[in-house]
CSV table of C-alpha atoms in Angstrom, one decimal:
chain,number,residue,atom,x,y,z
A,1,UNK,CA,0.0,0.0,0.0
A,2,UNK,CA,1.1,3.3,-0.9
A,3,UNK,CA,1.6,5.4,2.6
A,4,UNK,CA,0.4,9.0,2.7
A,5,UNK,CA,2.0,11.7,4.9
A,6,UNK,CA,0.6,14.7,5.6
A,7,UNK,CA,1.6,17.5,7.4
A,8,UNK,CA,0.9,19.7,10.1
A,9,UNK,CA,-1.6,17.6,11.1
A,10,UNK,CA,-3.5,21.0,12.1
A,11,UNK,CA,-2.4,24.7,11.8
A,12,UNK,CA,-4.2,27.9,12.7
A,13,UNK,CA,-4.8,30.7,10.7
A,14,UNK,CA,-6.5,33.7,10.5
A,15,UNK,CA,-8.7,35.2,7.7
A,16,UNK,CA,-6.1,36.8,5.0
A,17,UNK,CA,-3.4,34.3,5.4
A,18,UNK,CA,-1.6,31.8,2.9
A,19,UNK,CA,-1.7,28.7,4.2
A,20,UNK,CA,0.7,26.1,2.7
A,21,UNK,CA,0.1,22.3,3.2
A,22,UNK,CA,2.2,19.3,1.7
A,23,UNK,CA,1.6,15.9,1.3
A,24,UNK,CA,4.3,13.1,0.7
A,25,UNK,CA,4.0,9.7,-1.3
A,26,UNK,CA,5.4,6.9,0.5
A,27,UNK,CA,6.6,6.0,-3.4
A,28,UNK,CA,6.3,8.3,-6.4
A,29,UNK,CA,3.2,8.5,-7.8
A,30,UNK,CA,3.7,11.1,-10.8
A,31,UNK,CA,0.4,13.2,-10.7
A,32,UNK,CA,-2.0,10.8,-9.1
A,33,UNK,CA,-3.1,12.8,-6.3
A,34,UNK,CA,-6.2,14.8,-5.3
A,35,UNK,CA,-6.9,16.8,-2.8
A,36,UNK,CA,-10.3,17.1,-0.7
A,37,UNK,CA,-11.9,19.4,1.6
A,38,UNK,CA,-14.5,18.3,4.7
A,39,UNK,CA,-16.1,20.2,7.1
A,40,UNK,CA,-17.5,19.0,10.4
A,41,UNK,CA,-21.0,16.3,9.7
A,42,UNK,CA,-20.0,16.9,6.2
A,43,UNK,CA,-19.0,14.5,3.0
A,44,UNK,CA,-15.6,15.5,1.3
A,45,UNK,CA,-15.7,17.7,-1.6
A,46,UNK,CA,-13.1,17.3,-4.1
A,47,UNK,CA,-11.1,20.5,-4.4
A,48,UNK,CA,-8.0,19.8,-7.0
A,49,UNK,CA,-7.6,16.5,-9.2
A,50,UNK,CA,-4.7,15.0,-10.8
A,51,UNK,CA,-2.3,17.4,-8.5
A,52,UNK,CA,-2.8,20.6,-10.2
A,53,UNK,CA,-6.1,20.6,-11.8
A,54,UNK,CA,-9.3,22.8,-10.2
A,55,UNK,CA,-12.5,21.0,-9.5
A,56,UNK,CA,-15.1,23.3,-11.7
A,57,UNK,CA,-16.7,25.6,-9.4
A,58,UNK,CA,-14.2,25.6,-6.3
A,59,UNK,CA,-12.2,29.0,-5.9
A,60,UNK,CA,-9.3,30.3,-7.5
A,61,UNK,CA,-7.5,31.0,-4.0
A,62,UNK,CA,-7.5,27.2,-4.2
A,63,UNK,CA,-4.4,25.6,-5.9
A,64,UNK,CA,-2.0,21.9,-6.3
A,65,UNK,CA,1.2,21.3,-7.2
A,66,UNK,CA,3.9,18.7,-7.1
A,67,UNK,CA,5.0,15.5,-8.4
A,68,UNK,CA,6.4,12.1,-8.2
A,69,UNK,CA,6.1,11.8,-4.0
A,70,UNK,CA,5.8,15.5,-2.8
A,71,UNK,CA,3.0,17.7,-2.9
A,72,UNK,CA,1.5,21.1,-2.2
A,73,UNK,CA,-2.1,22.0,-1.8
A,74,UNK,CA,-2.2,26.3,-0.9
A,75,UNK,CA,-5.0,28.4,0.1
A,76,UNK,CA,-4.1,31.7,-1.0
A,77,UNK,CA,-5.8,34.3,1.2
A,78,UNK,CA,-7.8,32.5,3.8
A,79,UNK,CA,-11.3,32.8,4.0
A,80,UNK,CA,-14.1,32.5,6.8
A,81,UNK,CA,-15.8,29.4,4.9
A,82,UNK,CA,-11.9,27.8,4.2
A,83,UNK,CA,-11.8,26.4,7.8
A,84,UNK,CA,-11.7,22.8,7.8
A,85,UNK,CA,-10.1,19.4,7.3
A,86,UNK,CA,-8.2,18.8,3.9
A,87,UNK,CA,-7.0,15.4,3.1
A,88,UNK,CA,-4.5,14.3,0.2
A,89,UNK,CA,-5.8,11.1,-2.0
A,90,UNK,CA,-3.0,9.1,-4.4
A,91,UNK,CA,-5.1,7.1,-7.1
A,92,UNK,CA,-1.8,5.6,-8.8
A,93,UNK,CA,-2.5,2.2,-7.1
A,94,UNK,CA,-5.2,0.2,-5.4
A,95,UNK,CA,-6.2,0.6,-2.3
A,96,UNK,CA,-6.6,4.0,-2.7
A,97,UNK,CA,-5.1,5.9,0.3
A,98,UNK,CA,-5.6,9.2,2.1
A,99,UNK,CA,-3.6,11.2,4.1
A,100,UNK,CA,-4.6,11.6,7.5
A,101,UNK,CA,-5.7,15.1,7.3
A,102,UNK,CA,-4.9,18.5,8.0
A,103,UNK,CA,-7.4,20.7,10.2
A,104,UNK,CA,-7.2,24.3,9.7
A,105,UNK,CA,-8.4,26.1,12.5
A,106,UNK,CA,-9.0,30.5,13.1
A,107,UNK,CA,-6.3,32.0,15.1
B,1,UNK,CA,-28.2,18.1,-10.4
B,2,UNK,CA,-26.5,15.0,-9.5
B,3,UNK,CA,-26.7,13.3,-6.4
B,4,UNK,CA,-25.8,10.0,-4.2
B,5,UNK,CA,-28.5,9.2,-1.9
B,6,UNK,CA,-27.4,7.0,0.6
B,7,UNK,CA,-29.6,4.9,3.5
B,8,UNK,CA,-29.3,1.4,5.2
B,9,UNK,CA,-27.1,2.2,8.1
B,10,UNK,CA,-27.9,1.4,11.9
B,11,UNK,CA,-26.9,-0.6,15.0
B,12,UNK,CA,-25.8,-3.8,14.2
B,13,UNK,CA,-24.2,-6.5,16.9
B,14,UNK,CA,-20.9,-8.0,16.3
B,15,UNK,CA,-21.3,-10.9,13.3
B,16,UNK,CA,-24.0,-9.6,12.4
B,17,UNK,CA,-24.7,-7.7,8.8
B,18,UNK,CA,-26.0,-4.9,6.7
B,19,UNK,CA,-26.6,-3.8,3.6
B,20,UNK,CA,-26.1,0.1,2.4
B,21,UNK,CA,-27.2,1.4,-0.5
B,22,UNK,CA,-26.6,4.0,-2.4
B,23,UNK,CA,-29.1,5.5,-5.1
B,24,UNK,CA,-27.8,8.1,-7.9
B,25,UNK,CA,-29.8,10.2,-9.8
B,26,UNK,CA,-28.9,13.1,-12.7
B,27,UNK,CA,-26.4,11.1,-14.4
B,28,UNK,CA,-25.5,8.3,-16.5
B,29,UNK,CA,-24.6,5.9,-13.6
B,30,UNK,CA,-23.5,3.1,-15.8
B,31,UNK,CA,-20.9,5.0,-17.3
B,32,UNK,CA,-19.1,5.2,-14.0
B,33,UNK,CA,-17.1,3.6,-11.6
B,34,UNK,CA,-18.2,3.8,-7.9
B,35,UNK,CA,-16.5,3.8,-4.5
B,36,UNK,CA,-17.4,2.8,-0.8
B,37,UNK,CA,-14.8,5.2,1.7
B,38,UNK,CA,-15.6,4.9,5.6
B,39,UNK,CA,-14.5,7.3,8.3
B,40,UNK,CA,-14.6,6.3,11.7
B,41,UNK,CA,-15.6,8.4,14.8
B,42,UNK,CA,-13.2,11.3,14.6
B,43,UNK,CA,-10.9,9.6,12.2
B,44,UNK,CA,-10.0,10.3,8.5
B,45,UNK,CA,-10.7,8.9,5.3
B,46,UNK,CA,-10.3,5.3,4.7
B,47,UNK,CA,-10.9,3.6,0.9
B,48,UNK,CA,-13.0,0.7,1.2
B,49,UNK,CA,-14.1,-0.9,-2.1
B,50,UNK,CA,-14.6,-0.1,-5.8
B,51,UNK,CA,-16.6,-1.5,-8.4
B,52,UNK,CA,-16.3,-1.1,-12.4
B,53,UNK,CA,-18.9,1.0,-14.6
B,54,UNK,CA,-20.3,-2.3,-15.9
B,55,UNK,CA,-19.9,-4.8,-12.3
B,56,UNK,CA,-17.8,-6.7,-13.9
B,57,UNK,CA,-14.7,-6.0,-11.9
B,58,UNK,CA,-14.9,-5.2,-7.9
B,59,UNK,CA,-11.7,-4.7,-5.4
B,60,UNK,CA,-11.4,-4.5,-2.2
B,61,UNK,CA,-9.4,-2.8,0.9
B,62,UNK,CA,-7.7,-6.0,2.9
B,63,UNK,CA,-9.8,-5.1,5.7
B,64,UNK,CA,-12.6,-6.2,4.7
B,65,UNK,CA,-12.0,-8.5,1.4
B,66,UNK,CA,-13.9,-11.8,2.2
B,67,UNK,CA,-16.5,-10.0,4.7
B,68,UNK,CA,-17.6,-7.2,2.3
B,69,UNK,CA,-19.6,-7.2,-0.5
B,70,UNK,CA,-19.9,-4.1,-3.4
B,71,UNK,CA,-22.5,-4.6,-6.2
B,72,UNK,CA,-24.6,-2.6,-8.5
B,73,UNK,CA,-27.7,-2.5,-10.6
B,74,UNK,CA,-27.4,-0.1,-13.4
B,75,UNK,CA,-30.9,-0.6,-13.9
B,76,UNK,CA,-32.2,0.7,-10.8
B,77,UNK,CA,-28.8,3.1,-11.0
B,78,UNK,CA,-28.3,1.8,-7.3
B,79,UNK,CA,-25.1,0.8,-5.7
B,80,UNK,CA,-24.7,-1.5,-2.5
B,81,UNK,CA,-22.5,-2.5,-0.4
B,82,UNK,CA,-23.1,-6.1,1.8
B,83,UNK,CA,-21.6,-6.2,5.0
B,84,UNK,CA,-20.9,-9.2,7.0
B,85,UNK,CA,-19.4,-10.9,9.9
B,86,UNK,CA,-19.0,-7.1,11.2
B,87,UNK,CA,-16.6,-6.1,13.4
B,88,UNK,CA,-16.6,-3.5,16.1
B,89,UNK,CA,-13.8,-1.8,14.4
B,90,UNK,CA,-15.9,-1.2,11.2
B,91,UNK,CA,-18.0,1.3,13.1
B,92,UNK,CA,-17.9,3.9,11.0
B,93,UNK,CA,-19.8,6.5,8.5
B,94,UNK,CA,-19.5,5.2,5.1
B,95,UNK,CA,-19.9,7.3,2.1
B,96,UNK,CA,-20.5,6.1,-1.6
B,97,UNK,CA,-19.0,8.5,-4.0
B,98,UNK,CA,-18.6,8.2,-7.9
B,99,UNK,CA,-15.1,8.3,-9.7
B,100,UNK,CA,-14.9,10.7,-12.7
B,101,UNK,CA,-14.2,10.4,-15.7
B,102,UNK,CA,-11.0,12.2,-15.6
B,103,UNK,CA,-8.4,9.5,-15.7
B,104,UNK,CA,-7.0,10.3,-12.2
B,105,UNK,CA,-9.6,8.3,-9.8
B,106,UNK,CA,-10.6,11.0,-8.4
B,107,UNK,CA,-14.0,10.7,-6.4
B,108,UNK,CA,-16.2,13.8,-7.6
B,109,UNK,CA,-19.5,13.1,-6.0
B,110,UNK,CA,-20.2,11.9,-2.7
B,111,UNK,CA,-23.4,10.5,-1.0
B,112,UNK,CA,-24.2,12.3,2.8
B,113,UNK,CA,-22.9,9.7,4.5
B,114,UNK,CA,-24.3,6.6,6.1
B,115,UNK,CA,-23.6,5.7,10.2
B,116,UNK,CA,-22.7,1.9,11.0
B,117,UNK,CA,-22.4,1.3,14.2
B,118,UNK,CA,-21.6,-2.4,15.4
B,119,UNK,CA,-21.8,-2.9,19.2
């Protein structure tokens, strides 16, 4: 199975800032990686596909990047509705894996 | 608009089963392949099963291979998922969600959630 690392496991932030958070492949992966958002009693809601690529309707301030086993999902100016829990996907292999989330919580 | 409608959760004892179902509507749901993902109390996400557009083709986390079940009937444009000989430790909310058609596996639509408890 192909381990997902995530990190910080939480952060806080206030409304305005960049928040920067990675995720590392336990093996490369190339671009098979998405990233998802979930708020509290909430489903996920997929945010960026295939590393890089934005899910139609979610924000600009939103945006992926890496490849191989590291990558970057950023928030560019925090916003009240941003606060959540993001989690990292790789979908190079079966069983899909997640990493174990980041909350982002206000300052 | 499309949605997963999910329902068939509950309290269940230990060895005991359940089936969940999920039922999709505004799309062409034999066109696509669908996923089971759980999330225990206050834990993350965990990839349970897939199954292929047509049923032919179904995989499994090692978890649960043997015990679980996933199926669909593209006719009814229902998915399901069969649990038995359940364990405490596959309490959990378990969402169906559908895989686009993007080539990366990633899971576009999810149902709301279903709660299995097994105590």
């Amino acid at each position: 199975d192909i381990q997902m690392t995530q990190s910080p496991s939480s952060l806080s932030a206030s409304v305005g800032d960049r928040v920067i958070i990675t995720c590392r492949a336990g093996q490369p992966i190339g671009s098979y990686l998405n990233w998802y958002q979930q708020k509290p009693g909430n489903a996920p809601k997929l945010l960026i596909y295939a590393a890089s690529d934005l899910q139609p309707g979610v924000p600009s301030r939103f945006s992926g990047s890496g490849s191989g086993t590291d990558f970057t999902l950023i928030i560019a100016s925090l916003r009240p509705e941003d606060f959540a829990t993001y989690y990292c996907q790789q979908s190079s292999s079966t069983p899909l894996t997640f990493g174990g989330g980041t909350r982002v919580e206000i300052k | 608009e499309v949605q997963l409608v999910q329902s068939g959760g509950g309290l269940v004892q230990p060895g005991g089963s359940l089936r969940l179902s999920c039922a999709a509507s505004g799309l062409t749901f034999s066109n696509y392949w669908m996923h089971w993902v759980r999330q225990a109390p206050g834990k993350g996400l965990v990839w349970v099963s897939r199954i292929y557009n047509d049923g032919s083709i179904s995989t499994y986390a090692d978890s649960v291979r043997g015990r679980f079940t996933i199926s669909r009937d593209n006719a009814k444009n229902t998915l399901y998922l069969q649990m038995d000989s359940l364990r405490v430790d596959d309490t959990a909310v378990y969402y169906c969600a559908k895989e686009d058609l993007g080539g990366n596996s990633e899971l576009g639509i999810w149902g709301q959630g279903t709660l299995v408890t097994v105590s």
